[in-house]
Amino acid sequence: MKSISTLSIALLCITSAAHGASISNDIAVMFPEMEINQQSEPLYKSVGFDVSMHDGEAIYTANASVDISETWRVFGEYNNEHYWEVGVGKSFYTQAFAIELSAKASDYGFSAGTFWAMPLQEDYVVFADANYNWNTNDLSIEADRVSSVYTPADSVDIQLGLLWKAHEYLGISYSFNQIYETKSASLNTDITLPEYDVSHKHHYLYGKGSMNYHKLSITSKIWKLAPYFSYSYFADSENIYEFGLAFNF
C-alpha cells in the first residue's frame, strides 16, 4: 500500500473524526423503514452530538438530518475546529435494497457519492459507500520570509461493511474503508532573502497515495435516543475513538 503524504493524512484523519455516528445510526436516519423490527414515521429527523479523540485531542461535533419528503433529506454538521458540512440526499427503494445519492459541500471542498444498503435475512444489513471528493481549500503557511501553499489531492473513498442487529436495542457493525488520491498533492514554497540576494521558488508534487482503515461501531437504542461508540483503526496513524448520542424523532 502506498502512503498518502503526511499533510494529506492529517486532513483525512480530521475529516474522519468530523464524520461521526455509527453506521447503524446512519442507516436508521437514511432508511428508517429498513430498521429491523422497528416501526417509523415516513418523515424522520435526527440531531446528535459526538466527541472523538485523535492524537489526544477531543473534537466535538453537532450534526442533524431532516427528511423534507419521503425520499429527500438535508443534513449537516459543525465541530469545534470550525469544520462544517452540508448536504442533500435522495433515496430510492426496492424490495431488496435501498440507495441514497448525495451531494455535499464542506470546509474542504465538495463531494458526491452513493450509499447502498441491503438487508440479509432478519438481523443483518450489508452496506457500501463510495464518494468522490474535490478538495478546494489550500493550506497557506507564512513564516519569516518563507511562504508555502499546500494543495491537497482529490480523493475517492470506499466503504464496505456489515451491520448485525444483535438485539432489538443493539446494533454492531464493521466496515473496511479505503481512500485513494486521484491526483498528486502539491507544495509551493517561496523563500526570499534579499540581504543574500536569494529568491527561490520550489514546486513539489507528492506521489498519489492510498490508505485504508477498519471501523467498528456499536449503537444502542433507548426510546428515541441512540448512544453509540466507534473505533477506527489506522495502521499508519493515530487511531480514533468516538462517543456520541443521537436523538431520533
PDB file of N, CA, C and O in Angstrom, residues 141-169:
ATOM      1  N   ILE A 141       0.890  28.632   4.674  1.00  0.00           N
ATOM      2  CA  ILE A 141       1.774  28.720   5.836  1.00  0.00           C
ATOM      3  C   ILE A 141       2.721  29.890   5.615  1.00  0.00           C
ATOM      4  O   ILE A 141       3.481  29.916   4.640  1.00  0.00           O
ATOM      5  N   GLU A 142       2.667  30.855   6.509  1.00  0.00           N
ATOM      6  CA  GLU A 142       3.513  32.039   6.390  1.00  0.00           C
ATOM      7  C   GLU A 142       4.518  32.069   7.547  1.00  0.00           C
ATOM      8  O   GLU A 142       4.143  31.929   8.703  1.00  0.00           O
ATOM      9  N   ALA A 143       5.787  32.229   7.215  1.00  0.00           N
ATOM     10  CA  ALA A 143       6.836  32.390   8.218  1.00  0.00           C
ATOM     11  C   ALA A 143       7.719  33.561   7.799  1.00  0.00           C
ATOM     12  O   ALA A 143       7.461  34.221   6.787  1.00  0.00           O
ATOM     13  N   ASP A 144       8.757  33.817   8.560  1.00  0.00           N
ATOM     14  CA  ASP A 144       9.639  34.929   8.253  1.00  0.00           C
ATOM     15  C   ASP A 144      10.348  34.702   6.922  1.00  0.00           C
ATOM     16  O   ASP A 144      11.229  33.854   6.805  1.00  0.00           O
ATOM     17  N   ARG A 145       9.914  35.446   5.901  1.00  0.00           N
ATOM     18  CA  ARG A 145      10.485  35.397   4.554  1.00  0.00           C
ATOM     19  C   ARG A 145      10.336  34.036   3.875  1.00  0.00           C
ATOM     20  O   ARG A 145      11.011  33.733   2.909  1.00  0.00           O
ATOM     21  N   VAL A 146       9.437  33.214   4.406  1.00  0.00           N
ATOM     22  CA  VAL A 146       9.150  31.914   3.790  1.00  0.00           C
ATOM     23  C   VAL A 146       7.636  31.744   3.740  1.00  0.00           C
ATOM     24  O   VAL A 146       6.948  31.910   4.752  1.00  0.00           O
ATOM     25  N   SER A 147       7.113  31.439   2.583  1.00  0.00           N
ATOM     26  CA  SER A 147       5.680  31.180   2.436  1.00  0.00           C
ATOM     27  C   SER A 147       5.484  29.871   1.686  1.00  0.00           C
ATOM     28  O   SER A 147       6.227  29.559   0.758  1.00  0.00           O
ATOM     29  N   SER A 148       4.484  29.104   2.127  1.00  0.00           N
ATOM     30  CA  SER A 148       4.195  27.821   1.493  1.00  0.00           C
ATOM     31  C   SER A 148       2.696  27.689   1.300  1.00  0.00           C
ATOM     32  O   SER A 148       1.903  28.144   2.131  1.00  0.00           O
ATOM     33  N   VAL A 149       2.322  27.077   0.197  1.00  0.00           N
ATOM     34  CA  VAL A 149       0.917  26.792  -0.091  1.00  0.00           C
ATOM     35  C   VAL A 149       0.804  25.317  -0.436  1.00  0.00           C
ATOM     36  O   VAL A 149       1.441  24.845  -1.382  1.00  0.00           O
ATOM     37  N   TYR A 150       0.011  24.593   0.365  1.00  0.00           N
ATOM     38  CA  TYR A 150      -0.190  23.163   0.147  1.00  0.00           C
ATOM     39  C   TYR A 150      -1.564  22.936  -0.481  1.00  0.00           C
ATOM     40  O   TYR A 150      -2.579  23.405   0.054  1.00  0.00           O
ATOM     41  N   THR A 151      -1.599  22.263  -1.610  1.00  0.00           N
ATOM     42  CA  THR A 151      -2.849  21.941  -2.302  1.00  0.00           C
ATOM     43  C   THR A 151      -3.115  20.448  -2.166  1.00  0.00           C
ATOM     44  O   THR A 151      -2.386  19.633  -2.748  1.00  0.00           O
ATOM     45  N   PRO A 152      -4.115  20.049  -1.375  1.00  0.00           N
ATOM     46  CA  PRO A 152      -4.375  18.620  -1.196  1.00  0.00           C
ATOM     47  C   PRO A 152      -4.921  17.989  -2.461  1.00  0.00           C
ATOM     48  O   PRO A 152      -5.483  18.675  -3.334  1.00  0.00           O
ATOM     49  N   ALA A 153      -4.760  16.682  -2.554  1.00  0.00           N
ATOM     50  CA  ALA A 153      -5.238  15.949  -3.728  1.00  0.00           C
ATOM     51  C   ALA A 153      -6.735  15.665  -3.611  1.00  0.00           C
ATOM     52  O   ALA A 153      -7.284  15.574  -2.514  1.00  0.00           O
ATOM     53  N   ASP A 154      -7.394  15.535  -4.761  1.00  0.00           N
ATOM     54  CA  ASP A 154      -8.743  14.990  -4.760  1.00  0.00           C
ATOM     55  C   ASP A 154      -8.649  13.515  -4.383  1.00  0.00           C
ATOM     56  O   ASP A 154      -7.595  12.881  -4.507  1.00  0.00           O
ATOM     57  N   SER A 155      -9.761  12.963  -3.929  1.00  0.00           N
ATOM     58  CA  SER A 155      -9.711  11.578  -3.469  1.00  0.00           C
ATOM     59  C   SER A 155     -11.025  10.858  -3.702  1.00  0.00           C
ATOM     60  O   SER A 155     -12.075  11.475  -3.897  1.00  0.00           O
ATOM     61  N   VAL A 156     -10.958   9.540  -3.653  1.00  0.00           N
ATOM     62  CA  VAL A 156     -12.122   8.654  -3.687  1.00  0.00           C
ATOM     63  C   VAL A 156     -12.099   7.828  -2.413  1.00  0.00           C
ATOM     64  O   VAL A 156     -11.050   7.263  -2.060  1.00  0.00           O
ATOM     65  N   ASP A 157     -13.212   7.784  -1.686  1.00  0.00           N
ATOM     66  CA  ASP A 157     -13.270   6.918  -0.516  1.00  0.00           C
ATOM     67  C   ASP A 157     -14.354   5.862  -0.711  1.00  0.00           C
ATOM     68  O   ASP A 157     -15.437   6.148  -1.226  1.00  0.00           O
ATOM     69  N   ILE A 158     -14.029   4.648  -0.305  1.00  0.00           N
ATOM     70  CA  ILE A 158     -14.910   3.494  -0.484  1.00  0.00           C
ATOM     71  C   ILE A 158     -15.056   2.775   0.848  1.00  0.00           C
ATOM     72  O   ILE A 158     -14.068   2.590   1.573  1.00  0.00           O
ATOM     73  N   GLN A 159     -16.275   2.386   1.167  1.00  0.00           N
ATOM     74  CA  GLN A 159     -16.551   1.681   2.419  1.00  0.00           C
ATOM     75  C   GLN A 159     -17.395   0.437   2.125  1.00  0.00           C
ATOM     76  O   GLN A 159     -18.390   0.503   1.401  1.00  0.00           O
ATOM     77  N   LEU A 160     -17.000  -0.701   2.707  1.00  0.00           N
ATOM     78  CA  LEU A 160     -17.760  -1.937   2.614  1.00  0.00           C
ATOM     79  C   LEU A 160     -17.961  -2.475   4.018  1.00  0.00           C
ATOM     80  O   LEU A 160     -16.995  -2.543   4.802  1.00  0.00           O
ATOM     81  N   GLY A 161     -19.186  -2.845   4.367  1.00  0.00           N
ATOM     82  CA  GLY A 161     -19.390  -3.283   5.739  1.00  0.00           C
ATOM     83  C   GLY A 161     -20.629  -4.123   5.941  1.00  0.00           C
ATOM     84  O   GLY A 161     -21.423  -4.361   5.027  1.00  0.00           O
ATOM     85  N   LEU A 162     -20.773  -4.570   7.194  1.00  0.00           N
ATOM     86  CA  LEU A 162     -21.890  -5.425   7.593  1.00  0.00           C
ATOM     87  C   LEU A 162     -22.406  -4.950   8.944  1.00  0.00           C
ATOM     88  O   LEU A 162     -21.623  -4.737   9.885  1.00  0.00           O
ATOM     89  N   LEU A 163     -23.713  -4.775   9.040  1.00  0.00           N
ATOM     90  CA  LEU A 163     -24.373  -4.418  10.289  1.00  0.00           C
ATOM     91  C   LEU A 163     -25.120  -5.633  10.819  1.00  0.00           C
ATOM     92  O   LEU A 163     -25.867  -6.286  10.090  1.00  0.00           O
ATOM     93  N   TRP A 164     -24.915  -5.936  12.089  1.00  0.00           N
ATOM     94  CA  TRP A 164     -25.610  -7.046  12.749  1.00  0.00           C
ATOM     95  C   TRP A 164     -26.536  -6.476  13.810  1.00  0.00           C
ATOM     96  O   TRP A 164     -26.097  -5.758  14.695  1.00  0.00           O
ATOM     97  N   LYS A 165     -27.815  -6.787  13.672  1.00  0.00           N
ATOM     98  CA  LYS A 165     -28.792  -6.399  14.695  1.00  0.00           C
ATOM     99  C   LYS A 165     -28.732  -7.444  15.793  1.00  0.00           C
ATOM    100  O   LYS A 165     -29.475  -8.426  15.809  1.00  0.00           O
ATOM    101  N   ALA A 166     -27.793  -7.253  16.738  1.00  0.00           N
ATOM    102  CA  ALA A 166     -27.552  -8.256  17.763  1.00  0.00           C
ATOM    103  C   ALA A 166     -28.723  -8.404  18.715  1.00  0.00           C
ATOM    104  O   ALA A 166     -28.941  -9.476  19.295  1.00  0.00           O
ATOM    105  N   HIS A 167     -29.472  -7.324  18.898  1.00  0.00           N
ATOM    106  CA  HIS A 167     -30.608  -7.312  19.816  1.00  0.00           C
ATOM    107  C   HIS A 167     -31.561  -6.239  19.333  1.00  0.00           C
ATOM    108  O   HIS A 167     -31.208  -5.399  18.507  1.00  0.00           O
ATOM    109  N   GLU A 168     -32.787  -6.274  19.846  1.00  0.00           N
ATOM    110  CA  GLU A 168     -33.766  -5.259  19.449  1.00  0.00           C
ATOM    111  C   GLU A 168     -33.240  -3.855  19.696  1.00  0.00           C
ATOM    112  O   GLU A 168     -33.588  -2.911  18.979  1.00  0.00           O
ATOM    113  N   TYR A 169     -32.390  -3.711  20.714  1.00  0.00           N
ATOM    114  CA  TYR A 169     -31.887  -2.382  21.062  1.00  0.00           C
ATOM    115  C   TYR A 169     -30.377  -2.255  20.884  1.00  0.00           C
ATOM    116  O   TYR A 169     -29.759  -1.353  21.451  1.00  0.00           O
TER     117      TYR A 169
END
